[in-house]
PDB file of C-alpha atoms in Angstrom:
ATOM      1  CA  UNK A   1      10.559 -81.640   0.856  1.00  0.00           C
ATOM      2  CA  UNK A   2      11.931 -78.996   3.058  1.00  0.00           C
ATOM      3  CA  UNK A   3      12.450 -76.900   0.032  1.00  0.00           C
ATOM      4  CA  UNK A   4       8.576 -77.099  -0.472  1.00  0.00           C
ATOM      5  CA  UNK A   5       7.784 -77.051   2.528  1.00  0.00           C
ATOM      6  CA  UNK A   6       9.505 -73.397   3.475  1.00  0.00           C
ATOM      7  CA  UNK A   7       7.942 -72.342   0.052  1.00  0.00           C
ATOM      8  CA  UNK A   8       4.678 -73.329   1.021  1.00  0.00           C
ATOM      9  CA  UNK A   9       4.788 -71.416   4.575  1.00  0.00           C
ATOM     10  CA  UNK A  10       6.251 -68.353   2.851  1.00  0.00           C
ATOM     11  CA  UNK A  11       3.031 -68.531   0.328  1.00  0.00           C
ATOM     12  CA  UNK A  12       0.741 -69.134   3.722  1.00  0.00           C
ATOM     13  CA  UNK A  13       2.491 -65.630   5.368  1.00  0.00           C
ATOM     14  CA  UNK A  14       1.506 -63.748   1.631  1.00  0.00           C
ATOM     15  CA  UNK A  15      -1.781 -65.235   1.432  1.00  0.00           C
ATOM     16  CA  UNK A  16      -2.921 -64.692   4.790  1.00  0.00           C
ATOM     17  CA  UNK A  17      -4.944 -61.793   5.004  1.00  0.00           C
ATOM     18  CA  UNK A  18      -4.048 -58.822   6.487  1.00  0.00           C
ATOM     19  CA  UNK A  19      -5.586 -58.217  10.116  1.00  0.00           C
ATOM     20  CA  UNK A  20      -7.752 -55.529  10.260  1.00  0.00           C
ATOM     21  CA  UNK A  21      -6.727 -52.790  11.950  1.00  0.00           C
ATOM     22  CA  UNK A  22      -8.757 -51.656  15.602  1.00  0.00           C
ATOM     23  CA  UNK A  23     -11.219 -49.267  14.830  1.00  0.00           C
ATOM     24  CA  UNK A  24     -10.157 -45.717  16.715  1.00  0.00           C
ATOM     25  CA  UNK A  25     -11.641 -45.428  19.737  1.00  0.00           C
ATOM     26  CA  UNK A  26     -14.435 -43.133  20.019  1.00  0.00           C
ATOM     27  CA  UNK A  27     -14.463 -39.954  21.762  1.00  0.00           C
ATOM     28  CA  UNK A  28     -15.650 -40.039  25.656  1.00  0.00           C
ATOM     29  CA  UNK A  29     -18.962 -38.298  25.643  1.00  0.00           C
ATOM     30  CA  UNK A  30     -18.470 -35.510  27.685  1.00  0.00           C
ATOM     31  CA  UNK A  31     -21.232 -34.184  30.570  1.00  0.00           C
ATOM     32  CA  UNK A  32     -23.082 -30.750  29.807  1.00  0.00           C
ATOM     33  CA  UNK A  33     -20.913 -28.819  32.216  1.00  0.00           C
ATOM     34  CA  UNK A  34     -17.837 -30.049  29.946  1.00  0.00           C
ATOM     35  CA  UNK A  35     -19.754 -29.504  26.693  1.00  0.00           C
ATOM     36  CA  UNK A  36     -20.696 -25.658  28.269  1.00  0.00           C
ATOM     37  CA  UNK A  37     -17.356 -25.027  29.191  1.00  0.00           C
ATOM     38  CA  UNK A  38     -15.595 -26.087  25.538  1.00  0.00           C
ATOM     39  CA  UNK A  39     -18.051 -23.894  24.196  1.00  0.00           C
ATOM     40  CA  UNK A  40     -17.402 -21.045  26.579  1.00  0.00           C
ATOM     41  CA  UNK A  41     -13.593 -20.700  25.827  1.00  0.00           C
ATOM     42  CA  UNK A  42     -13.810 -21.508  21.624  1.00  0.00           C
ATOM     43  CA  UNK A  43     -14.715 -18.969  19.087  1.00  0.00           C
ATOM     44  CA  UNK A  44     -17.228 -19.844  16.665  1.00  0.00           C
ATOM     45  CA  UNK A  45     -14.721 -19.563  13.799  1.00  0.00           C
ATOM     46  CA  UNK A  46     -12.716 -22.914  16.151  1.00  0.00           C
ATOM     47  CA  UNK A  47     -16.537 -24.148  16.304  1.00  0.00           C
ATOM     48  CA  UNK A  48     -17.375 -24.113  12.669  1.00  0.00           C
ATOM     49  CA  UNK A  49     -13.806 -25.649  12.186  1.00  0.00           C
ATOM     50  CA  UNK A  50     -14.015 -28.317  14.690  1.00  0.00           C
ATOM     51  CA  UNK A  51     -17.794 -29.406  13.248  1.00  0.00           C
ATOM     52  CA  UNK A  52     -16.508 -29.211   9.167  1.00  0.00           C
ATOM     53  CA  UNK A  53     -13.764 -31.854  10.634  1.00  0.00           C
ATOM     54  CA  UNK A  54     -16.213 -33.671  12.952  1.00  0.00           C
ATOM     55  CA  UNK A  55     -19.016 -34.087  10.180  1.00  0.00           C
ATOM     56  CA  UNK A  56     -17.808 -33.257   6.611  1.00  0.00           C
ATOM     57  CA  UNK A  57     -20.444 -30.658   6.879  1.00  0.00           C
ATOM     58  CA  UNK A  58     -20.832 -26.979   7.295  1.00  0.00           C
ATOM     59  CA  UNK A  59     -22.390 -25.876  10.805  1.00  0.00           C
ATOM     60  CA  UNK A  60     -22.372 -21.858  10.652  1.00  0.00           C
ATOM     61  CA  UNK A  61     -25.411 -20.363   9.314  1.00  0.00           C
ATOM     62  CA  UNK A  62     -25.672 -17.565   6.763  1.00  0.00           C
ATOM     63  CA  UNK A  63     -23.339 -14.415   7.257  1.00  0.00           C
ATOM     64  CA  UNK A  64     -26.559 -11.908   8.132  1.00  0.00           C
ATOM     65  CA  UNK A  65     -27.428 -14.088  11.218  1.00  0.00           C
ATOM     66  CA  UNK A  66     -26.188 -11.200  13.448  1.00  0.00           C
ATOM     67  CA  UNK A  67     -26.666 -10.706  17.403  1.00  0.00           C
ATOM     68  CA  UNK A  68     -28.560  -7.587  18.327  1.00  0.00           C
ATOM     69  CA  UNK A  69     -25.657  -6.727  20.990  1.00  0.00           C
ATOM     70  CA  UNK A  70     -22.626  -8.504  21.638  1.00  0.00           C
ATOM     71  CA  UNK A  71     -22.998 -11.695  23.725  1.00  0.00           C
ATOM     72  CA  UNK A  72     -22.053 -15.410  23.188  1.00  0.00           C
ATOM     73  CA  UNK A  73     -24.583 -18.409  24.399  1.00  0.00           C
ATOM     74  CA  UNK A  74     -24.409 -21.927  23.679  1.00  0.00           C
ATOM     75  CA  UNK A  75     -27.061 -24.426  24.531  1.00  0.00           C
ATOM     76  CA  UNK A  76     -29.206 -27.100  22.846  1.00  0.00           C
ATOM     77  CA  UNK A  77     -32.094 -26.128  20.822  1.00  0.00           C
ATOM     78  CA  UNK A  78     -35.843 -26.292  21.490  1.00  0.00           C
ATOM     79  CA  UNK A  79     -37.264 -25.263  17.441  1.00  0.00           C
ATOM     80  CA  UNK A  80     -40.169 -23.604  16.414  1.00  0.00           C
ATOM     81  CA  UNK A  81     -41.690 -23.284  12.170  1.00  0.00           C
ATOM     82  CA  UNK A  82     -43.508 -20.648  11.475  1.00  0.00           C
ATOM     83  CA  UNK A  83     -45.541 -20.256   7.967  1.00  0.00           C
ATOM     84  CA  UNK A  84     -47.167 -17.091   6.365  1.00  0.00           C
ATOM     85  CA  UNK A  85     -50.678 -16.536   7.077  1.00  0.00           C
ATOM     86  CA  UNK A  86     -53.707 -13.985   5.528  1.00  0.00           C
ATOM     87  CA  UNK A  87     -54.875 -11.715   7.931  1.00  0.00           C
ATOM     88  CA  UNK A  88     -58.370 -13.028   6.721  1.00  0.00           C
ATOM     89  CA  UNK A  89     -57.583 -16.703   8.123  1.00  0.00           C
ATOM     90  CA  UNK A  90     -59.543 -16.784  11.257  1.00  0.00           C
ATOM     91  CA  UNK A  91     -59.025 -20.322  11.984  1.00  0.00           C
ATOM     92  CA  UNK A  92     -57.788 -20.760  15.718  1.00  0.00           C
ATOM     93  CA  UNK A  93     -53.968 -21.889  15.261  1.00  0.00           C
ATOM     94  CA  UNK A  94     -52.418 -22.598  19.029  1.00  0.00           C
ATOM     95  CA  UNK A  95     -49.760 -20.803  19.624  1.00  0.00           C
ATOM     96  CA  UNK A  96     -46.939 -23.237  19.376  1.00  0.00           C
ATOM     97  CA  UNK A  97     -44.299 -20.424  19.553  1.00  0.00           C
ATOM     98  CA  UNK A  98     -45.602 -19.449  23.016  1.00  0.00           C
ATOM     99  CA  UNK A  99     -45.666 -22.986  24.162  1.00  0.00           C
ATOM    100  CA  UNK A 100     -42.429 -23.486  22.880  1.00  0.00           C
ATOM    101  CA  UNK A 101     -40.780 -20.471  24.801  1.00  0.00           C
ATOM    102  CA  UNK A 102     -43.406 -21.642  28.080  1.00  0.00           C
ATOM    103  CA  UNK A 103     -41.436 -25.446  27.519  1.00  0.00           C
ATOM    104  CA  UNK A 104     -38.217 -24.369  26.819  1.00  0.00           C
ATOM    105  CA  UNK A 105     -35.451 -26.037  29.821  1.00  0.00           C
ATOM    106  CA  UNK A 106     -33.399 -23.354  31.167  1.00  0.00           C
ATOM    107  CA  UNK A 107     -30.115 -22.593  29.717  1.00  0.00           C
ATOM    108  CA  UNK A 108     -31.399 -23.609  25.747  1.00  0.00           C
ATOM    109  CA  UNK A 109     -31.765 -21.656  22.826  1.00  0.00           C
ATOM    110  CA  UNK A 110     -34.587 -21.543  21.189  1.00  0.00           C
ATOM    111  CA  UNK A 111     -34.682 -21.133  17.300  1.00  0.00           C
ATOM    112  CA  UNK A 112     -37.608 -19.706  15.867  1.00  0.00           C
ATOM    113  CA  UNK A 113     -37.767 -19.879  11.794  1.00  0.00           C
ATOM    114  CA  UNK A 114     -39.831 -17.352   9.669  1.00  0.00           C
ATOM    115  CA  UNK A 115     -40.631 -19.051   5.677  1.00  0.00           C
ATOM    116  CA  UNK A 116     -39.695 -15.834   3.884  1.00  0.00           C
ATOM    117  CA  UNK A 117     -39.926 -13.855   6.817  1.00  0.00           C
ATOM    118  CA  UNK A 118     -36.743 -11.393   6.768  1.00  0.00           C
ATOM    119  CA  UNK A 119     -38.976  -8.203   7.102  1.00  0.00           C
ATOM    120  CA  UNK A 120     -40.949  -9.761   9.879  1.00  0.00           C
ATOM    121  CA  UNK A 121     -39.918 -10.221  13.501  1.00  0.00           C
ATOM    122  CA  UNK A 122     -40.014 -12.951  15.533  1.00  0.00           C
ATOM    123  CA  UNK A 123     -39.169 -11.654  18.577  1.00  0.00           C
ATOM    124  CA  UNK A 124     -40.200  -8.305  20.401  1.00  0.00           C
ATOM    125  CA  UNK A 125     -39.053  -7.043  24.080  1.00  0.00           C
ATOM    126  CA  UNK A 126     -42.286  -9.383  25.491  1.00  0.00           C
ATOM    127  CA  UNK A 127     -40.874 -12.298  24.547  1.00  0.00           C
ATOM    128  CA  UNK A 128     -37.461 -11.563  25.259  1.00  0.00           C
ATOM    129  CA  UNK A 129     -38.480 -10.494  29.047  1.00  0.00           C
ATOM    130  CA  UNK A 130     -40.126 -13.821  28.871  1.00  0.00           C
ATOM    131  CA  UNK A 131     -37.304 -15.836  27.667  1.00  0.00           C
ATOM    132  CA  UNK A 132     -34.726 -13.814  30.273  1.00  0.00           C
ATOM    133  CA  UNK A 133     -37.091 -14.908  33.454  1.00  0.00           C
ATOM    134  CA  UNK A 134     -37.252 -18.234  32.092  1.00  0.00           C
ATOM    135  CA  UNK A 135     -33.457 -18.744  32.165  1.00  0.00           C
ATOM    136  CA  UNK A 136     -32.975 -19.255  28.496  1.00  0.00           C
ATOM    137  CA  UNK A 137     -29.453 -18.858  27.155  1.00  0.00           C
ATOM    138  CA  UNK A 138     -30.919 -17.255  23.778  1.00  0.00           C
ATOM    139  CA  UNK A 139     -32.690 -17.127  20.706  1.00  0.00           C
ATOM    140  CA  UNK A 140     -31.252 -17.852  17.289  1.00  0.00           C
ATOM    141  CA  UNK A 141     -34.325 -16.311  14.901  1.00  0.00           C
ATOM    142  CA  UNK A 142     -33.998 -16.817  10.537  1.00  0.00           C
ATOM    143  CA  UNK A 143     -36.027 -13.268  10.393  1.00  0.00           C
ATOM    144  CA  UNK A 144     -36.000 -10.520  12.418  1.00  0.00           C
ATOM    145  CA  UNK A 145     -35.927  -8.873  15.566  1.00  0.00           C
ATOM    146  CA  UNK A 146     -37.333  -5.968  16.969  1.00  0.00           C
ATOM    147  CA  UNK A 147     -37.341  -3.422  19.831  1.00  0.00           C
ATOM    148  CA  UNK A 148     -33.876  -4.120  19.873  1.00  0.00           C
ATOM    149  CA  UNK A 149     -32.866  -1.017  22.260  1.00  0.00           C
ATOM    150  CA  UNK A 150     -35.663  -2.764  24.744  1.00  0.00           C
ATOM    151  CA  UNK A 151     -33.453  -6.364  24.562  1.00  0.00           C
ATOM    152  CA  UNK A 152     -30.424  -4.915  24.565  1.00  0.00           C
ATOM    153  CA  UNK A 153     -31.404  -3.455  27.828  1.00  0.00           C
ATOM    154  CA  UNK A 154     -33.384  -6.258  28.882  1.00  0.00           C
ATOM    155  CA  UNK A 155     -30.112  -8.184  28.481  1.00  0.00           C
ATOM    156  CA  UNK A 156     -31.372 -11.022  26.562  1.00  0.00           C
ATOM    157  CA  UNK A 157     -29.384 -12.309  24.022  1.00  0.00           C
ATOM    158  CA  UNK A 158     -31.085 -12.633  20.296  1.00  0.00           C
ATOM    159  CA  UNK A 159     -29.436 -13.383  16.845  1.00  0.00           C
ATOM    160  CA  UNK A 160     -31.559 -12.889  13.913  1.00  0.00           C
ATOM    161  CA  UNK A 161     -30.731 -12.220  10.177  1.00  0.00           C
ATOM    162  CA  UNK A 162     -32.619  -8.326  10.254  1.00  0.00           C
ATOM    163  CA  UNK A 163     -33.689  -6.152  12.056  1.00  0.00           C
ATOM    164  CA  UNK A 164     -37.691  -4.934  11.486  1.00  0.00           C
ATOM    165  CA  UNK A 165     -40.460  -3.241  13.028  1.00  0.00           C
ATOM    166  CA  UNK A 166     -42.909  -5.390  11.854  1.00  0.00           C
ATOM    167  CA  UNK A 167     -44.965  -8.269  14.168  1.00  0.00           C
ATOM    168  CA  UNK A 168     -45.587 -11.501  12.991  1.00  0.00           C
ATOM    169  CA  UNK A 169     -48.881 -11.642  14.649  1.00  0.00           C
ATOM    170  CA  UNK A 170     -51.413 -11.412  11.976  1.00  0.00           C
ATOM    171  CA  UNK A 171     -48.587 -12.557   9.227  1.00  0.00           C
ATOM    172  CA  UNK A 172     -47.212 -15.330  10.473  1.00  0.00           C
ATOM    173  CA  UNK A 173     -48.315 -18.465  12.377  1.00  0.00           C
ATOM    174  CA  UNK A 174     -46.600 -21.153  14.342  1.00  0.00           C
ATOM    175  CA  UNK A 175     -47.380 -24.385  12.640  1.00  0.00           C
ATOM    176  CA  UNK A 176     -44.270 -26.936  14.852  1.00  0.00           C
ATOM    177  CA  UNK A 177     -42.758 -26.747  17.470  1.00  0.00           C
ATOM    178  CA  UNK A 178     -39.830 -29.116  18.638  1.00  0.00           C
ATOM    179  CA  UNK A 179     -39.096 -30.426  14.735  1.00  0.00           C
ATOM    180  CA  UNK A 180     -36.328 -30.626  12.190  1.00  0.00           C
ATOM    181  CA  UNK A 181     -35.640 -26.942  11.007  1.00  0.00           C
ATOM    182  CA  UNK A 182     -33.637 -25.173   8.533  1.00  0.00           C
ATOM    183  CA  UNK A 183     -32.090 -22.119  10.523  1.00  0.00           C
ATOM    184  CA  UNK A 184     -29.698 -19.499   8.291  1.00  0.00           C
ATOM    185  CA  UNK A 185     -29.265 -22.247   5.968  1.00  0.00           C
ATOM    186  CA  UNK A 186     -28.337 -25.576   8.458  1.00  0.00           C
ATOM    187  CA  UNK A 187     -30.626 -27.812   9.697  1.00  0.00           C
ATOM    188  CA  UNK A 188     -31.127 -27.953  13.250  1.00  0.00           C
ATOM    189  CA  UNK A 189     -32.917 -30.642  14.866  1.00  0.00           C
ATOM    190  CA  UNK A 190     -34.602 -30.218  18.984  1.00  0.00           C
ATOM    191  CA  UNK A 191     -31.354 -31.062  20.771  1.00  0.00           C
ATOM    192  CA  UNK A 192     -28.357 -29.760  18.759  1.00  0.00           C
ATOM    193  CA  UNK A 193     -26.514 -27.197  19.924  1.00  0.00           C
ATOM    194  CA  UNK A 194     -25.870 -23.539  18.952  1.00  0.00           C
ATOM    195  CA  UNK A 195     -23.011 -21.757  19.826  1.00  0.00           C
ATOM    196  CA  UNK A 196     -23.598 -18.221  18.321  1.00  0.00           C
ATOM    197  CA  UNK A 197     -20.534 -14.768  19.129  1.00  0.00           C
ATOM    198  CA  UNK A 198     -20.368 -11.756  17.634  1.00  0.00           C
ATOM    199  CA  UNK A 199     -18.999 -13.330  14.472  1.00  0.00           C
ATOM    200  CA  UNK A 200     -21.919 -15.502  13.911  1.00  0.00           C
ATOM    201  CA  UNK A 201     -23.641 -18.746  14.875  1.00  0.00           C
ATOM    202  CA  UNK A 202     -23.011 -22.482  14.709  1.00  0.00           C
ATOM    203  CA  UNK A 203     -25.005 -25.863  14.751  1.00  0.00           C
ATOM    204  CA  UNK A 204     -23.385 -28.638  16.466  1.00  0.00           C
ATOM    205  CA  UNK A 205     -25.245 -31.714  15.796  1.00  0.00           C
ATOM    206  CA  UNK A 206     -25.320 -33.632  19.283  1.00  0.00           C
ATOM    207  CA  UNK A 207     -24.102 -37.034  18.013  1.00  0.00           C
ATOM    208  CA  UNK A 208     -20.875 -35.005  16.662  1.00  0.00           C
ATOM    209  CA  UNK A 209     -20.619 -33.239  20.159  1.00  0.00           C
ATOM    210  CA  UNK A 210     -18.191 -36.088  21.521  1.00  0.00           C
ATOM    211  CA  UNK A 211     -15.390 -35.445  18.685  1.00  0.00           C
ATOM    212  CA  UNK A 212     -16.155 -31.811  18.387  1.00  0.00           C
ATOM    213  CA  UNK A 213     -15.348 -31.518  21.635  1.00  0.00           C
ATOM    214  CA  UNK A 214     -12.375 -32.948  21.797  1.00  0.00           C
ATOM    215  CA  UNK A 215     -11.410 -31.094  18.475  1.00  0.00           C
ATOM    216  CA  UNK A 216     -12.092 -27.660  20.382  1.00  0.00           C
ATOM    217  CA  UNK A 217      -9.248 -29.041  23.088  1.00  0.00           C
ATOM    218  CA  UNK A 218      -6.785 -29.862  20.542  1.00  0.00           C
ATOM    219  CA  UNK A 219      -6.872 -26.390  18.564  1.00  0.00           C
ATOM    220  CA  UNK A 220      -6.595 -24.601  21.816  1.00  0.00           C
ATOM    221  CA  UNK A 221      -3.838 -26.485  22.533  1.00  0.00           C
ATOM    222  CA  UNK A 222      -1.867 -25.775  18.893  1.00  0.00           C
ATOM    223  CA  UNK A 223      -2.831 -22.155  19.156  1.00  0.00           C
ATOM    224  CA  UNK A 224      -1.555 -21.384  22.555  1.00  0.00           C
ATOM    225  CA  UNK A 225       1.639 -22.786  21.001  1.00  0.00           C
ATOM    226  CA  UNK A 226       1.286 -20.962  17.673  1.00  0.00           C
ATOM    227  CA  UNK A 227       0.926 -17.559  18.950  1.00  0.00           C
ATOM    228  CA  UNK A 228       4.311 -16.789  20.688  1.00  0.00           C
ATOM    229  CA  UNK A 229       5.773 -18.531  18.262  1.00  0.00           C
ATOM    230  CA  UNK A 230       4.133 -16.269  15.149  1.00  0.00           C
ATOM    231  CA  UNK A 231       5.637 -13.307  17.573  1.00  0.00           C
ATOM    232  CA  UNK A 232       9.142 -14.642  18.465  1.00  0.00           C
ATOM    233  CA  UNK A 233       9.753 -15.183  14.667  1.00  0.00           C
ATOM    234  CA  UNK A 234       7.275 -13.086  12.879  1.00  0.00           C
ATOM    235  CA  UNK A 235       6.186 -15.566  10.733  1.00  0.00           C
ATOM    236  CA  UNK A 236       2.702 -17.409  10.085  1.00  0.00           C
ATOM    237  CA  UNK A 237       4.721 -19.744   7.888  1.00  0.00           C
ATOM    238  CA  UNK A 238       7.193 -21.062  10.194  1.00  0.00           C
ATOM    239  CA  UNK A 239       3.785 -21.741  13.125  1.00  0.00           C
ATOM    240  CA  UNK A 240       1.834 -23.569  10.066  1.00  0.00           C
ATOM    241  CA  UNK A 241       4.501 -25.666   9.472  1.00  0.00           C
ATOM    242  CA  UNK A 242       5.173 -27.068  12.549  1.00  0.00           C
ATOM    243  CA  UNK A 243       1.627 -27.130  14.397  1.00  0.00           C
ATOM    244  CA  UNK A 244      -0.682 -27.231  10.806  1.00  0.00           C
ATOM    245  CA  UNK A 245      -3.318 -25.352  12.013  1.00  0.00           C
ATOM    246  CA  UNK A 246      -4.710 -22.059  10.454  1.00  0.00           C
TER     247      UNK A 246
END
């Protein structure tokens, strides 16, 4: 009987099943001024690293999305779609893109996309001196820019994938504003953020903004390590190995 009845408790232990583990615990959502200041130290190469990881996803948009001069913004984004139009429509479209810029909060970026619009601009030295006074942190445009020299001195940061004389007015009109987008080749939805450097720009989808976050931290910390290292011994190997971060 005691025979049995240790066999029977050792074929209890194996049969029990196995207790699940605790979920991870998420991420604390950080505030804005935490989310601005992760954003204001990382490169968007750590950005585009730390959303691949955070999503499964890519984030950066197409390599031509360019910055008219050298700046870096991040902020969430207020979107505006914008479809090609014959100069014989004379139907009275309102002028969503306007509205857009008018509503914009200070410190976002707003993303205007052109359909098909590379040789077309979608912003001009107007609208950036409008943008500037309004406190916006920039604009993120899939088609072009123009009177670049006037932004640049204007000082009003604007990515866009060419530049181009020509206006949209006449070409193009705004059809939504504040909707699901497809910027440089990511979607972009009112509320993600863009973090866009000389190197290029990134979408951070704001439910990933808790773990990218905290992604940006740990990098930072791993390079600051890697680097003397990588000098004291001259070797990238020796750095991968221990910290195993490119």
């Amino acid at each position: 009987l005691a025979a049995s009845l240790a066999a029977l408790a050792v074929f209890a232990v194996l049969a029990a099943p196995a207790r699940a583990q605790a979920p991870a615990a998420a991420p604390p959502v950080p505030t804005v001024e935490e989310i601005r200041a992760a954003f204001a130290k990382a490169s968007t190469g750590n950005v585009a690293d730390a959303v691949d990881e955070a999503t499964g996803v890519r984030g950066f948009m197409s390599a031509d999305m360019k910055p008219v001069f050298r700046a870096k913004i991040a902020g969430p984004a207020t979107t505006v779609l914008l479809r090609r139009a014959l100069r014989t429509d004379t139907r009275a479209w309102p002028n969503l893109q306007i509205q857009a810029l008018d509503e914009a909060p200070p410190g976002s970026v707003l993303v205007e996309v052109l359909e098909d619009g590379l040789d077309t601009a979608g912003v001009g030295n107007l609208m950036a001196t409008a943008a500037k006074v309004r406190g916006l942190a920039g604009m993120v445009i899939d088609g072009g820019a123009r009177d670049v020299d006037e932004i640049e001195a204007i000082g009003f940061p604007v990515w866009s994938r060419s530049v181009t004389p020509a206006t949209s007015v006449g070409r193009y009109v705004p059809v939504a504003k504040n909707v699901p987008v497809v910027c440089g080749g990511v979607p972009v939805r009112p509320g993600d953020w863009i973090v866009a450097d000389a190197t290029g720009a990134v979408v951070v989808p704001v439910e990933a903004l808790p773990r990218v976050v905290l992604l940006l931290a740990q990098y930072d910390d791993k390079e600051t390590k890697m680097v003397p290292l990588i000098r004291d011994t001259k070797s990238m190997g020796k750095a991968l190995e221990k910290y195993n971060r490119y």
